Amino acid sequence: MWNYVRRRFQLLNANLMLNNEQVEDANTKLKGIVSTLNRSFWDCSDESKNGFLVGSWGKGTVVRPPNDVDLFFIAPNAIFDEFNGKAGNVQSQLLQRFRSNLLDRYPQTNIRGDGQVVVVGFNSLTIEVVPAFPIFGGGYNICDTNGGGRWKAVDPDAEIVGMNVADDQFLGNARKLVRMIKQWARHRNVPLKGFHIEHLVKEFLRQSSYARNDEYWFDWLVRDFFAFLIGKANSGFLMPGNHIEWIDIGDAWKSKAERAHTKALNACDYEHRDIDILAGLEWEEIFGNMVPTTVTL
């Protein structure tokens, strides 16, 4: 019984990992952007200094193929003081300053300011650049151009540390399960953000009795996560780092989670009886073609 589970989920996880070409492509683009901004703000051309990855790339939870990369760029405090002394939506003005500097390097690229980021739309990948100013004691001030503009305190380092701790605690299963659920969300167009999924997976694993087990248990792990997720409708959590901002996850995704749970129940039954293809077809309804329909043992 359950002869195909371990190999199926090993292959699913492998299919969700970035390949070397995708990593190299992102690194090339990131180096060019960081070097450009360093010349503009720090009078140097270093390709890595003052820039660091956040979001799914920073936390190691990105799913193949990647859509975008989140990059924090630390600007001098003098820039913060300069724009803070201006009139109007100074956050929007700062994003336009970043946009202008990047357009000098990439004149044929679609570059625009959008809320908290400068979006650099390369053909193969989008880089979202976040101007950031360190806060004494931890965290960063970033732009929020909405509602006339304001500075928003965030702590992406706390999110990265939280994911590292969870992945160590659960023997690598936190990132594996996050990537799988992100793939479901992408395949089924589920209105759950990536960092919502990351938080919910960590919370689920803390109460799962087999959270530290290998892929042989992942059919049950996925099944039980969807049951857990359904129970979280209209709830939320405090934003990691500041523990002040409440994140409401609503319930717009609930019907899709219920369908996924039903499919996972069916798949688990087929896996138990070693009906390879029928199990694979049920998993495919959840994860798309990233999961193998049939498994060779």
Coordinates of N, CA and C in Angstrom, one line a residue, residues 1-5 219 265-279:
M1 N 0.8 -1.2 0.0 CA 0.0 0.0 0.0 C 0.9 1.3 0.0
W2 N 0.3 2.3 -0.6 CA 1.0 3.6 -0.6 C 2.4 3.6 -1.3
N3 N 2.5 2.7 -2.3 CA 3.8 2.5 -3.0 C 4.2 3.7 -3.8
Y4 N 3.3 4.6 -4.3 CA 3.6 5.6 -5.2 C 3.8 7.0 -4.6
V5 N 3.4 7.1 -3.3 CA 3.3 8.4 -2.7 C 4.6 9.1 -2.6
D219 N 0.8 12.8 1.1 CA -0.6 12.8 0.7 C -1.5 13.2 1.8
L265 N -8.8 14.0 -0.7 CA -9.4 12.8 -0.1 C -9.5 11.6 -1.1
N266 N -9.9 11.9 -2.3 CA -10.0 10.9 -3.3 C -8.6 10.3 -3.6
A267 N -7.7 11.3 -3.8 CA -6.3 10.9 -4.1 C -5.7 10.0 -3.0
C268 N -5.9 10.4 -1.8 CA -5.4 9.6 -0.7 C -5.9 8.2 -0.7
D269 N -7.2 8.0 -1.0 CA -7.8 6.7 -1.1 C -7.2 5.9 -2.2
Y270 N -7.0 6.5 -3.4 CA -6.4 5.8 -4.5 C -4.9 5.4 -4.1
E271 N -4.2 6.3 -3.5 CA -2.8 6.1 -3.1 C -2.8 4.9 -2.1
H272 N -3.7 4.8 -1.2 CA -3.7 3.7 -0.2 C -3.9 2.4 -0.9
R273 N -4.7 2.4 -2.0 CA -5.0 1.1 -2.8 C -4.0 1.0 -4.0
D274 N -3.0 1.8 -4.0 CA -2.0 1.7 -5.1 C -2.6 1.8 -6.5
I275 N -3.6 2.6 -6.7 CA -4.2 2.8 -8.0 C -3.5 4.1 -8.6
D276 N -2.4 3.9 -9.2 CA -1.4 5.0 -9.5 C -2.1 6.1 -10.4
I277 N -2.7 5.7 -11.5 CA -3.1 6.7 -12.5 C -4.3 7.5 -11.9
L278 N -5.3 6.8 -11.2 CA -6.4 7.6 -10.7 C -5.9 8.5 -9.6
A279 N -5.0 8.1 -8.8 CA -4.4 9.0 -7.8 C -3.8 10.2 -8.4

